[in-house]
Amino acid sequence: MAEKVTKFRKRKNVNIGVIVFLIIFIYVICVVYIYLTKDHLSIYEVREGFTADNNVFNGLILRNEEVVYSGAAGYINYYHRDGDRVAKNTTIFTLDKNKKSYDLIGNGENALTISSDNTMEVKKEIMNFHNDFSNSNFSTVYDLKYELDNMVLEIANDNFINNLHNIMSENGTSNSIKVNHSKISGVISYTIDNMEDITTDSITAENFNPETYNKTQLRTMELVEKNSPIYRIIKNNNWNIILLLDENQYKKLQEKENIKITFTDTEISTTVPISTFQKGADYFAKLSLTKYLDRYISDRFVSIELETNSAKGLKIPASAIVKKDFYTIPLEFFTLGGDSGSTGIMKESYNKDSGEAEYVFVPTDIYYKTETLGYIDGRLFENPGVYIRSESGERYQVGPKEALEGVFNVNKGYATFRRVEILYKNEEYCIIKDNTEYGLSVYDHIALDGKTAVEQAIIY
């Protein structure tokens, strides 16, 4: 009798290693997906900063000035340097009708001599030009030419003046020379630009066009015609700088009475009165000064900076600023309690069994203080209307919330709100007050984008 053989199915072995690998693989995929899809928190380190809405203008100078003309044709000899301050009836220049005095002084032992001091002054002027020259401001070459011409003429005229009286008495030339005196006191200048008569009433935007501006050097050894301009005299120290504005600049300056300005060539700063006015479609500002006139005697335009909205403190990105709601609590309701002696408030509640009032100490941070109120976290109580109690037994109902501006500090690895006081703000960054209570300090780390931070959430 044949034996019956029964076949059994082969038992499948489960590979634990493969299962573990799949679990780890799925976990990694999930982690990578979450990392790629969630908002990342970027960190910013707080630094000290300073800012100001500095506006650089090429201002037009208006002075109380007058051009003096020759009464006859002849050769002019000047008695004063450019920028000298003269009194009334001071001899300013002589006019020689036939140049005889020039020829006598230029001959023989009276010939022009240049001292070592004169040579050093010329070298110093050229060296200063060389050190300050910039290809972007080539017009300074012409200024150097004017300065050197002035220096040569001053040397020649000093020599002329020293010998003039002797020459006149020895050669009988006094009838050909006319001495001219100043009718008023003031400061002498030997340049004109045909803008001496411009006032705030007559000024236009076209006056600021550099392409139409032309300055003339008056000092010359050539024959001058009758009624030719000889010199310019500035009558007093009062002067104005007129600025051409756009509409936005005009609106910003309209309410100001005084403003700090800086002369860009010397870095000298001063605060001056300011007023604004409009003529047709053009906007202007007038700065009134009584100092530094001597520095700009020969200039019609001057570069200045207007400093507005200046602030110094901590610099943070504007994107870090958020608003958070707080309860306001009278300061007398804060007390010390708990095991650590921390600051908090006594919250009123009722015993479910007896129905009697009980007071529980609730620790809380004070984010900001005024003279009478302290600001506490708006999440501390789920609903407003909770009563708290002071040490004297007074009750206070916690009321509506108020918002404060601040940032999320992440120094401890999680986000905590810190109130800030904004001194200056633009689209990119803010300057906030330093060393504020419950605020920020230099080198603190904050969330670059406050909207991506979650308060008390771990950031790493």
CSV table of C-alpha atoms in Angstrom, one decimal:
chain,number,residue,atom,x,y,z
A,1,MET,CA,0.0,0.0,0.0
A,2,ALA,CA,1.5,3.3,-1.1
A,3,GLU,CA,2.1,6.1,1.4
A,4,LYS,CA,0.2,9.4,0.9
A,5,VAL,CA,2.5,12.4,0.8
A,6,THR,CA,1.1,15.8,1.9
A,7,LYS,CA,2.8,19.0,0.7
A,8,PHE,CA,3.0,22.0,3.1
A,9,ARG,CA,3.3,25.6,1.9
A,10,LYS,CA,6.6,27.1,2.5
A,11,ARG,CA,6.5,29.7,5.3
A,12,LYS,CA,7.5,33.2,4.2
A,13,ASN,CA,10.1,34.9,6.3
A,14,VAL,CA,9.6,38.6,7.1
A,15,ASN,CA,12.7,40.7,6.6
A,16,ILE,CA,12.8,43.0,9.6
A,17,GLY,CA,15.7,45.0,8.1
A,18,VAL,CA,13.7,45.9,5.0
A,19,ILE,CA,10.7,47.1,7.1
A,20,VAL,CA,13.0,49.3,9.3
A,21,PHE,CA,14.6,50.7,6.2
A,22,LEU,CA,11.2,51.6,4.7
A,23,ILE,CA,10.1,53.3,7.9
A,24,ILE,CA,13.3,55.3,8.1
A,25,PHE,CA,13.0,56.2,4.4
A,26,ILE,CA,9.4,57.4,4.8
A,27,TYR,CA,10.4,59.4,7.9
A,28,VAL,CA,13.2,61.1,6.0
A,29,ILE,CA,10.9,61.9,3.1
A,30,CYS,CA,8.4,63.5,5.5
A,31,VAL,CA,11.0,65.5,7.3
A,32,VAL,CA,12.5,66.8,4.0
A,33,TYR,CA,9.0,67.7,2.7
A,34,ILE,CA,8.1,69.5,5.9
A,35,TYR,CA,11.5,71.4,5.8
A,36,LEU,CA,11.1,72.4,2.2
A,37,THR,CA,7.5,73.6,2.6
A,38,LYS,CA,7.5,75.4,5.9
A,39,ASP,CA,8.5,79.0,6.4
A,40,HIS,CA,12.1,79.2,7.6
A,41,LEU,CA,13.0,81.6,10.4
A,42,SER,CA,16.0,83.8,9.5
A,43,ILE,CA,18.0,85.4,12.3
A,44,TYR,CA,19.3,89.0,12.4
A,45,GLU,CA,21.9,90.3,14.8
A,46,VAL,CA,21.0,93.8,16.3
A,47,ARG,CA,23.6,96.4,15.6
A,48,GLU,CA,24.0,100.1,16.5
A,49,GLY,CA,22.9,102.5,13.8
A,50,PHE,CA,22.5,106.1,12.8
A,51,THR,CA,20.4,107.6,10.1
A,52,ALA,CA,19.1,110.9,8.7
A,53,ASP,CA,17.2,111.9,5.6
A,54,ASN,CA,20.2,113.8,4.3
A,55,ASN,CA,19.3,115.8,1.2
A,56,VAL,CA,22.2,117.3,-0.7
A,57,PHE,CA,21.5,120.6,-2.6
A,58,ASN,CA,23.4,123.0,-4.7
A,59,GLY,CA,22.2,126.2,-3.1
A,60,LEU,CA,22.2,129.6,-4.7
A,61,ILE,CA,23.8,132.4,-2.6
A,62,LEU,CA,22.0,135.7,-2.2
A,63,ARG,CA,23.9,138.6,-0.6
A,64,ASN,CA,23.4,142.3,0.0
A,65,GLU,CA,26.0,143.3,-2.6
A,66,GLU,CA,26.8,146.1,-5.1
A,67,VAL,CA,29.0,146.3,-8.2
A,68,VAL,CA,31.1,149.4,-8.5
A,69,TYR,CA,32.0,150.8,-11.9
A,70,SER,CA,34.8,152.9,-13.3
A,71,GLY,CA,34.1,156.6,-13.9
A,72,ALA,CA,36.6,156.7,-16.8
A,73,ALA,CA,38.7,154.6,-19.0
A,74,GLY,CA,42.2,153.6,-17.8
A,75,TYR,CA,44.4,151.1,-16.1
A,76,ILE,CA,43.3,149.9,-12.7
A,77,ASN,CA,45.6,149.3,-9.7
A,78,TYR,CA,44.0,147.6,-6.7
A,79,TYR,CA,44.9,148.4,-3.1
A,80,HIS,CA,43.2,145.4,-1.4
A,81,ARG,CA,43.1,141.6,-1.7
A,82,ASP,CA,40.0,139.7,-2.7
A,83,GLY,CA,38.0,139.1,0.5
A,84,ASP,CA,39.4,142.1,2.4
A,85,ARG,CA,37.1,143.9,4.8
A,86,VAL,CA,37.2,147.7,4.2
A,87,ALA,CA,35.8,150.7,6.0
A,88,LYS,CA,34.0,153.6,4.5
A,89,ASN,CA,36.2,156.1,2.6
A,90,THR,CA,39.0,153.5,2.3
A,91,THR,CA,41.1,153.7,-0.9
A,92,ILE,CA,40.1,150.7,-3.1
A,93,PHE,CA,41.8,151.4,-6.4
A,94,THR,CA,43.5,154.0,-8.5
A,95,LEU,CA,42.8,154.6,-12.2
A,96,ASP,CA,45.7,155.6,-14.4
A,97,LYS,CA,44.5,157.1,-17.6
A,98,ASN,CA,47.7,156.7,-19.6
A,99,LYS,CA,49.6,153.8,-17.9
A,100,LYS,CA,52.5,156.2,-17.2
A,101,SER,CA,52.8,155.1,-13.5
A,102,TYR,CA,52.9,151.4,-14.6
A,103,ASP,CA,55.8,152.1,-17.0
A,104,LEU,CA,57.7,154.1,-14.4
A,105,ILE,CA,57.3,151.5,-11.7
A,106,GLY,CA,58.2,148.7,-14.1
A,107,ASN,CA,61.5,150.3,-15.1
A,108,GLY,CA,64.9,150.2,-13.5
A,109,GLU,CA,65.2,149.9,-9.7
A,110,ASN,CA,61.4,149.9,-9.3
A,111,ALA,CA,61.0,146.7,-11.3
A,112,LEU,CA,58.6,144.1,-9.8
A,113,THR,CA,60.2,141.7,-7.4
A,114,ILE,CA,58.8,138.5,-6.0
A,115,SER,CA,59.7,137.5,-2.4
A,116,SER,CA,60.2,134.0,-1.0
A,117,ASP,CA,56.9,134.4,0.9
A,118,ASN,CA,55.1,135.2,-2.4
A,119,THR,CA,56.6,132.1,-4.0
A,120,MET,CA,55.5,129.9,-1.1
A,121,GLU,CA,51.9,131.2,-1.3
A,122,VAL,CA,51.8,130.3,-5.0
A,123,LYS,CA,53.2,126.8,-4.4
A,124,LYS,CA,50.8,126.2,-1.5
A,125,GLU,CA,47.8,127.1,-3.7
A,126,ILE,CA,48.9,124.7,-6.5
A,127,MET,CA,49.6,121.9,-3.9
A,128,ASN,CA,46.1,122.3,-2.4
A,129,PHE,CA,44.6,122.1,-5.9
A,130,HIS,CA,46.6,119.0,-6.7
A,131,ASN,CA,45.5,117.3,-3.5
A,132,ASP,CA,41.8,118.1,-3.9
A,133,PHE,CA,41.4,117.7,-7.7
A,134,SER,CA,38.9,115.3,-9.0
A,135,ASN,CA,38.1,114.5,-12.7
A,136,SER,CA,34.4,114.7,-11.9
A,137,ASN,CA,34.8,118.4,-10.9
A,138,PHE,CA,37.0,119.8,-13.7
A,139,SER,CA,35.6,123.3,-13.2
A,140,THR,CA,38.0,123.7,-10.3
A,141,VAL,CA,40.8,124.2,-12.9
A,142,TYR,CA,39.2,127.5,-13.8
A,143,ASP,CA,39.0,128.4,-10.1
A,144,LEU,CA,42.7,127.7,-9.8
A,145,LYS,CA,43.4,130.0,-12.7
A,146,TYR,CA,41.4,132.8,-11.0
A,147,GLU,CA,43.2,132.3,-7.8
A,148,LEU,CA,46.7,132.4,-9.5
A,149,ASP,CA,45.7,135.4,-11.5
A,150,ASN,CA,44.6,137.1,-8.3
A,151,MET,CA,47.8,136.2,-6.5
A,152,VAL,CA,50.0,137.6,-9.3
A,153,LEU,CA,48.0,140.8,-9.5
A,154,GLU,CA,48.1,141.2,-5.7
A,155,ILE,CA,51.9,140.9,-5.8
A,156,ALA,CA,52.1,143.4,-8.6
A,157,ASN,CA,49.8,145.8,-6.9
A,158,ASP,CA,51.5,145.5,-3.6
A,159,ASN,CA,54.7,146.5,-5.4
A,160,PHE,CA,52.9,149.3,-7.2
A,161,ILE,CA,51.4,150.7,-4.0
A,162,ASN,CA,54.7,150.7,-2.2
A,163,ASN,CA,56.2,152.8,-4.9
A,164,LEU,CA,53.2,154.8,-6.1
A,165,HIS,CA,53.6,157.9,-4.0
A,166,ASN,CA,57.3,158.3,-4.7
A,167,ILE,CA,56.8,157.9,-8.4
A,168,MET,CA,53.9,160.5,-8.4
A,169,SER,CA,56.0,163.1,-6.6
A,170,GLU,CA,59.2,162.5,-8.5
A,171,ASN,CA,57.6,162.4,-12.0
A,172,GLY,CA,54.6,164.6,-11.8
A,173,THR,CA,52.1,162.0,-12.8
A,174,SER,CA,49.5,162.9,-10.1
A,175,ASN,CA,47.1,164.5,-12.6
A,176,SER,CA,46.8,161.2,-14.7
A,177,ILE,CA,45.9,159.1,-11.7
A,178,LYS,CA,42.6,159.1,-9.9
A,179,VAL,CA,42.2,157.6,-6.5
A,180,ASN,CA,38.8,155.9,-5.7
A,181,HIS,CA,37.5,155.4,-2.2
A,182,SER,CA,34.7,153.1,-1.0
A,183,LYS,CA,31.4,154.8,-0.3
A,184,ILE,CA,30.4,152.2,2.2
A,185,SER,CA,32.0,149.6,4.4
A,186,GLY,CA,32.0,145.9,3.5
A,187,VAL,CA,33.9,143.0,2.0
A,188,ILE,CA,35.7,143.4,-1.4
A,189,SER,CA,35.5,140.8,-4.2
A,190,TYR,CA,36.8,140.9,-7.7
A,191,THR,CA,34.4,138.5,-9.4
A,192,ILE,CA,30.9,139.1,-10.8
A,193,ASP,CA,28.3,136.9,-12.5
A,194,ASN,CA,25.4,139.3,-13.3
A,195,MET,CA,23.4,137.7,-10.5
A,196,GLU,CA,24.1,140.3,-7.9
A,197,ASP,CA,20.7,141.9,-8.2
A,198,ILE,CA,18.7,138.7,-7.8
A,199,THR,CA,16.3,138.6,-4.8
A,200,THR,CA,13.8,136.1,-3.4
A,201,ASP,CA,11.1,138.0,-5.3
A,202,SER,CA,12.9,137.7,-8.7
A,203,ILE,CA,14.5,134.3,-8.4
A,204,THR,CA,13.5,131.5,-10.8
A,205,ALA,CA,14.3,127.8,-11.4
A,206,GLU,CA,16.4,128.9,-14.5
A,207,ASN,CA,18.8,130.7,-12.2
A,208,PHE,CA,20.0,127.2,-10.9
A,209,ASN,CA,21.0,126.0,-14.4
A,210,PRO,CA,24.8,125.5,-14.3
A,211,GLU,CA,25.0,125.6,-18.1
A,212,THR,CA,23.9,129.3,-18.2
A,213,TYR,CA,26.1,130.4,-15.3
A,214,ASN,CA,29.2,132.5,-16.1
A,215,LYS,CA,31.6,134.1,-13.6
A,216,THR,CA,33.9,136.9,-14.7
A,217,GLN,CA,37.3,137.8,-13.1
A,218,LEU,CA,37.5,141.6,-12.9
A,219,ARG,CA,41.2,142.1,-12.0
A,220,THR,CA,43.2,142.8,-15.1
A,221,MET,CA,46.3,144.7,-16.2
A,222,GLU,CA,44.6,145.7,-19.5
A,223,LEU,CA,42.9,148.9,-20.3
A,224,VAL,CA,39.3,149.1,-19.0
A,225,GLU,CA,36.6,151.1,-20.6
A,226,LYS,CA,34.5,153.7,-19.0
A,227,ASN,CA,31.6,152.4,-16.8
A,228,SER,CA,33.3,148.9,-16.6
A,229,PRO,CA,32.7,146.9,-13.4
A,230,ILE,CA,35.8,147.2,-11.2
A,231,TYR,CA,34.9,145.4,-7.9
A,232,ARG,CA,32.0,144.1,-5.9
A,233,ILE,CA,31.3,145.0,-2.3
A,234,ILE,CA,29.3,142.9,0.2
A,235,LYS,CA,27.6,145.3,2.6
A,236,ASN,CA,27.0,143.1,5.6
A,237,ASN,CA,27.2,139.6,7.0
A,238,ASN,CA,23.6,138.7,6.4
A,239,TRP,CA,23.2,136.2,3.5
A,240,ASN,CA,20.8,133.6,2.2
A,241,ILE,CA,21.0,130.3,0.5
A,242,ILE,CA,18.1,129.5,-1.8
A,243,LEU,CA,17.3,125.8,-2.5
A,244,LEU,CA,15.2,124.5,-5.5
A,245,LEU,CA,12.9,121.8,-4.2
A,246,ASP,CA,10.6,119.2,-5.6
A,247,GLU,CA,7.0,119.0,-4.2
A,248,ASN,CA,7.8,116.2,-1.7
A,249,GLN,CA,10.8,118.1,-0.3
A,250,TYR,CA,8.7,121.2,0.0
A,251,LYS,CA,6.0,119.4,2.0
A,252,LYS,CA,8.6,118.0,4.4
A,253,LEU,CA,10.2,121.3,5.0
A,254,GLN,CA,7.1,123.5,5.0
A,255,GLU,CA,6.5,123.2,8.8
A,256,LYS,CA,10.1,123.6,9.9
A,257,GLU,CA,11.4,126.8,11.4
A,258,ASN,CA,15.0,125.8,11.9
A,259,ILE,CA,17.2,123.1,10.3
A,260,LYS,CA,20.7,121.7,10.7
A,261,ILE,CA,22.9,122.1,7.6
A,262,THR,CA,26.4,120.9,6.7
A,263,PHE,CA,28.6,122.5,4.1
A,264,THR,CA,29.9,119.6,2.2
A,265,ASP,CA,33.3,121.1,1.3
A,266,THR,CA,34.3,121.9,4.8
A,267,GLU,CA,32.1,119.6,6.9
A,268,ILE,CA,31.1,122.6,9.0
A,269,SER,CA,27.6,122.2,10.5
A,270,THR,CA,25.2,124.8,11.9
A,271,THR,CA,21.5,125.2,12.6
A,272,VAL,CA,19.8,128.0,10.7
A,273,PRO,CA,16.3,129.5,10.2
A,274,ILE,CA,14.4,128.1,7.2
A,275,SER,CA,11.4,129.3,5.3
A,276,THR,CA,9.7,128.0,2.2
A,277,PHE,CA,7.9,129.7,-0.7
A,278,GLN,CA,6.3,128.8,-4.0
A,279,LYS,CA,6.4,130.6,-7.3
A,280,GLY,CA,4.2,129.2,-9.9
A,281,ALA,CA,5.1,125.5,-10.3
A,282,ASP,CA,8.4,125.9,-8.6
A,283,TYR,CA,9.2,125.3,-4.9
A,284,PHE,CA,12.0,127.0,-2.9
A,285,ALA,CA,13.5,127.1,0.6
A,286,LYS,CA,15.4,130.0,2.0
A,287,LEU,CA,18.2,129.5,4.6
A,288,SER,CA,19.2,132.6,6.5
A,289,LEU,CA,22.8,132.9,7.8
A,290,THR,CA,25.0,135.4,9.5
A,291,LYS,CA,28.2,133.3,9.7
A,292,TYR,CA,30.7,131.9,7.2
A,293,LEU,CA,30.1,134.5,4.5
A,294,ASP,CA,33.8,135.2,4.1
A,295,ARG,CA,34.4,131.6,2.9
A,296,TYR,CA,32.0,132.0,0.0
A,297,ILE,CA,32.6,135.6,-1.1
A,298,SER,CA,33.6,134.6,-4.7
A,299,ASP,CA,31.0,131.8,-5.0
A,300,ARG,CA,27.4,131.9,-6.2
A,301,PHE,CA,26.6,128.3,-5.5
A,302,VAL,CA,27.4,126.2,-2.5
A,303,SER,CA,26.8,122.5,-1.8
A,304,ILE,CA,25.0,121.7,1.5
A,305,GLU,CA,23.2,118.9,3.2
A,306,LEU,CA,20.0,119.3,5.0
A,307,GLU,CA,19.7,116.9,8.0
A,308,THR,CA,16.1,115.8,8.8
A,309,ASN,CA,14.7,113.0,10.8
A,310,SER,CA,18.0,112.1,12.3
A,311,ALA,CA,18.1,109.2,14.8
A,312,LYS,CA,20.7,107.2,16.7
A,313,GLY,CA,20.1,103.9,18.3
A,314,LEU,CA,19.8,100.2,17.3
A,315,LYS,CA,19.2,99.3,13.7
A,316,ILE,CA,16.8,96.5,12.8
A,317,PRO,CA,15.0,95.4,9.6
A,318,ALA,CA,11.5,96.9,9.2
A,319,SER,CA,10.3,93.3,8.4
A,320,ALA,CA,11.1,92.3,12.0
A,321,ILE,CA,8.4,94.6,13.5
A,322,VAL,CA,5.2,93.0,14.6
A,323,LYS,CA,2.3,94.1,16.8
A,324,LYS,CA,1.1,92.2,19.9
A,325,ASP,CA,-2.0,92.7,22.1
A,326,PHE,CA,-1.6,93.3,25.8
A,327,TYR,CA,-3.7,93.9,28.9
A,328,THR,CA,-3.1,97.1,30.8
A,329,ILE,CA,-3.0,96.7,34.6
A,330,PRO,CA,-2.6,99.5,37.1
A,331,LEU,CA,0.9,99.2,38.7
A,332,GLU,CA,-0.5,98.9,42.3
A,333,PHE,CA,-2.1,95.6,41.4
A,334,PHE,CA,1.3,93.9,40.7
A,335,THR,CA,2.9,92.0,43.6
A,336,LEU,CA,5.7,89.6,44.4
A,337,GLY,CA,4.8,86.0,45.0
A,338,GLY,CA,5.5,82.4,44.2
A,339,ASP,CA,8.6,80.3,45.2
A,340,SER,CA,10.9,82.6,43.3
A,341,GLY,CA,9.5,85.9,44.4
A,342,SER,CA,8.6,86.7,40.8
A,343,THR,CA,6.3,89.6,39.7
A,344,GLY,CA,2.7,88.7,39.1
A,345,ILE,CA,-1.0,89.5,39.9
A,346,MET,CA,-3.6,87.9,42.2
A,347,LYS,CA,-6.4,86.4,40.1
A,348,GLU,CA,-9.8,86.1,41.6
A,349,SER,CA,-11.6,82.8,41.3
A,350,TYR,CA,-14.4,81.0,43.2
A,351,ASN,CA,-14.4,77.7,45.0
A,352,LYS,CA,-16.8,75.3,43.3
A,353,ASP,CA,-17.8,73.7,46.6
A,354,SER,CA,-18.1,76.7,48.9
A,355,GLY,CA,-18.6,79.4,46.3
A,356,GLU,CA,-16.3,81.7,48.2
A,357,ALA,CA,-13.8,83.9,46.5
A,358,GLU,CA,-10.2,82.7,46.3
A,359,TYR,CA,-7.1,84.5,45.0
A,360,VAL,CA,-4.4,82.7,43.0
A,361,PHE,CA,-1.0,84.2,42.3
A,362,VAL,CA,-0.3,84.3,38.5
A,363,PRO,CA,3.3,85.1,37.6
A,364,THR,CA,3.6,87.4,34.6
A,365,ASP,CA,6.2,89.6,32.8
A,366,ILE,CA,5.7,93.3,32.5
A,367,TYR,CA,6.5,94.1,28.8
A,368,TYR,CA,6.1,97.9,29.2
A,369,LYS,CA,5.4,100.5,31.9
A,370,THR,CA,4.0,103.9,31.9
A,371,GLU,CA,3.7,106.1,35.0
A,372,THR,CA,0.5,104.3,36.0
A,373,LEU,CA,0.1,101.1,33.9
A,374,GLY,CA,1.9,97.9,33.2
A,375,TYR,CA,1.4,95.9,30.0
A,376,ILE,CA,1.0,92.1,30.4
A,377,ASP,CA,0.7,89.3,27.9
A,378,GLY,CA,-2.8,89.3,26.2
A,379,ARG,CA,-2.8,85.5,26.2
A,380,LEU,CA,-2.6,85.3,30.0
A,381,PHE,CA,-6.4,85.2,30.3
A,382,GLU,CA,-8.6,83.5,27.7
A,383,ASN,CA,-11.4,86.0,28.2
A,384,PRO,CA,-11.4,89.6,29.4
A,385,GLY,CA,-13.5,90.5,32.5
A,386,VAL,CA,-11.3,88.6,35.0
A,387,TYR,CA,-11.0,90.3,38.3
A,388,ILE,CA,-7.7,90.8,40.1
A,389,ARG,CA,-6.9,92.1,43.6
A,390,SER,CA,-4.3,94.5,45.0
A,391,GLU,CA,-2.5,94.1,48.3
A,392,SER,CA,-4.8,96.8,49.7
A,393,GLY,CA,-7.9,94.7,48.8
A,394,GLU,CA,-9.0,96.7,45.8
A,395,ARG,CA,-10.5,94.8,42.8
A,396,TYR,CA,-9.9,95.6,39.2
A,397,GLN,CA,-11.5,94.0,36.1
A,398,VAL,CA,-9.1,93.2,33.3
A,399,GLY,CA,-10.4,95.1,30.3
A,400,PRO,CA,-9.7,95.5,26.6
A,401,LYS,CA,-6.4,95.0,25.0
A,402,GLU,CA,-3.9,97.5,23.5
A,403,ALA,CA,-1.3,96.7,20.9
A,404,LEU,CA,2.4,97.4,21.2
A,405,GLU,CA,5.1,97.3,18.5
A,406,GLY,CA,8.0,94.9,19.0
A,407,VAL,CA,10.1,92.1,17.7
A,408,PHE,CA,10.7,88.4,18.5
A,409,ASN,CA,14.0,87.9,20.4
A,410,VAL,CA,15.5,84.4,19.9
A,411,ASN,CA,18.6,84.5,22.1
A,412,LYS,CA,17.4,81.5,24.2
A,413,GLY,CA,16.4,79.3,21.2
A,414,TYR,CA,12.8,80.2,21.3
A,415,ALA,CA,10.8,83.3,20.3
A,416,THR,CA,10.0,85.9,23.0
A,417,PHE,CA,8.3,89.3,22.3
A,418,ARG,CA,10.4,92.4,23.1
A,419,ARG,CA,8.8,95.9,22.8
A,420,VAL,CA,10.6,98.5,20.8
A,421,GLU,CA,10.4,102.3,20.5
A,422,ILE,CA,10.8,103.4,16.9
A,423,LEU,CA,12.8,106.6,16.4
A,424,TYR,CA,13.0,106.4,12.6
A,425,LYS,CA,11.5,104.1,10.0
A,426,ASN,CA,11.6,103.7,6.3
A,427,GLU,CA,10.7,100.9,4.0
A,428,GLU,CA,13.8,98.8,4.7
A,429,TYR,CA,14.9,99.4,8.3
A,430,CYS,CA,14.2,101.1,11.6
A,431,ILE,CA,16.3,102.9,14.2
A,432,ILE,CA,14.9,102.0,17.7
A,433,LYS,CA,15.7,103.4,21.1
A,434,ASP,CA,18.6,101.7,22.9
A,435,ASN,CA,18.5,100.5,26.6
A,436,THR,CA,14.8,100.4,27.0
A,437,GLU,CA,13.3,98.3,29.7
A,438,TYR,CA,12.2,94.9,28.5
A,439,GLY,CA,13.6,95.9,25.1
A,440,LEU,CA,16.6,95.0,22.9
A,441,SER,CA,20.3,95.5,23.3
A,442,VAL,CA,23.1,95.5,20.8
A,443,TYR,CA,24.1,92.0,19.5
A,444,ASP,CA,20.7,90.5,20.4
A,445,HIS,CA,19.3,88.0,17.9
A,446,ILE,CA,15.9,88.6,16.5
A,447,ALA,CA,13.6,87.1,13.8
A,448,LEU,CA,14.3,88.8,10.5
A,449,ASP,CA,10.7,88.4,9.5
A,450,GLY,CA,8.4,88.8,12.6
A,451,LYS,CA,5.5,87.2,10.8
A,452,THR,CA,7.3,83.8,10.5
A,453,ALA,CA,8.0,83.6,14.2
A,454,VAL,CA,5.7,81.8,16.7
A,455,GLU,CA,5.9,83.1,20.2
A,456,GLN,CA,7.5,80.6,22.7
A,457,ALA,CA,8.1,78.1,19.8
A,458,ILE,CA,11.6,76.5,19.6
A,459,ILE,CA,13.3,77.8,16.5
A,460,TYR,CA,16.0,75.1,16.1
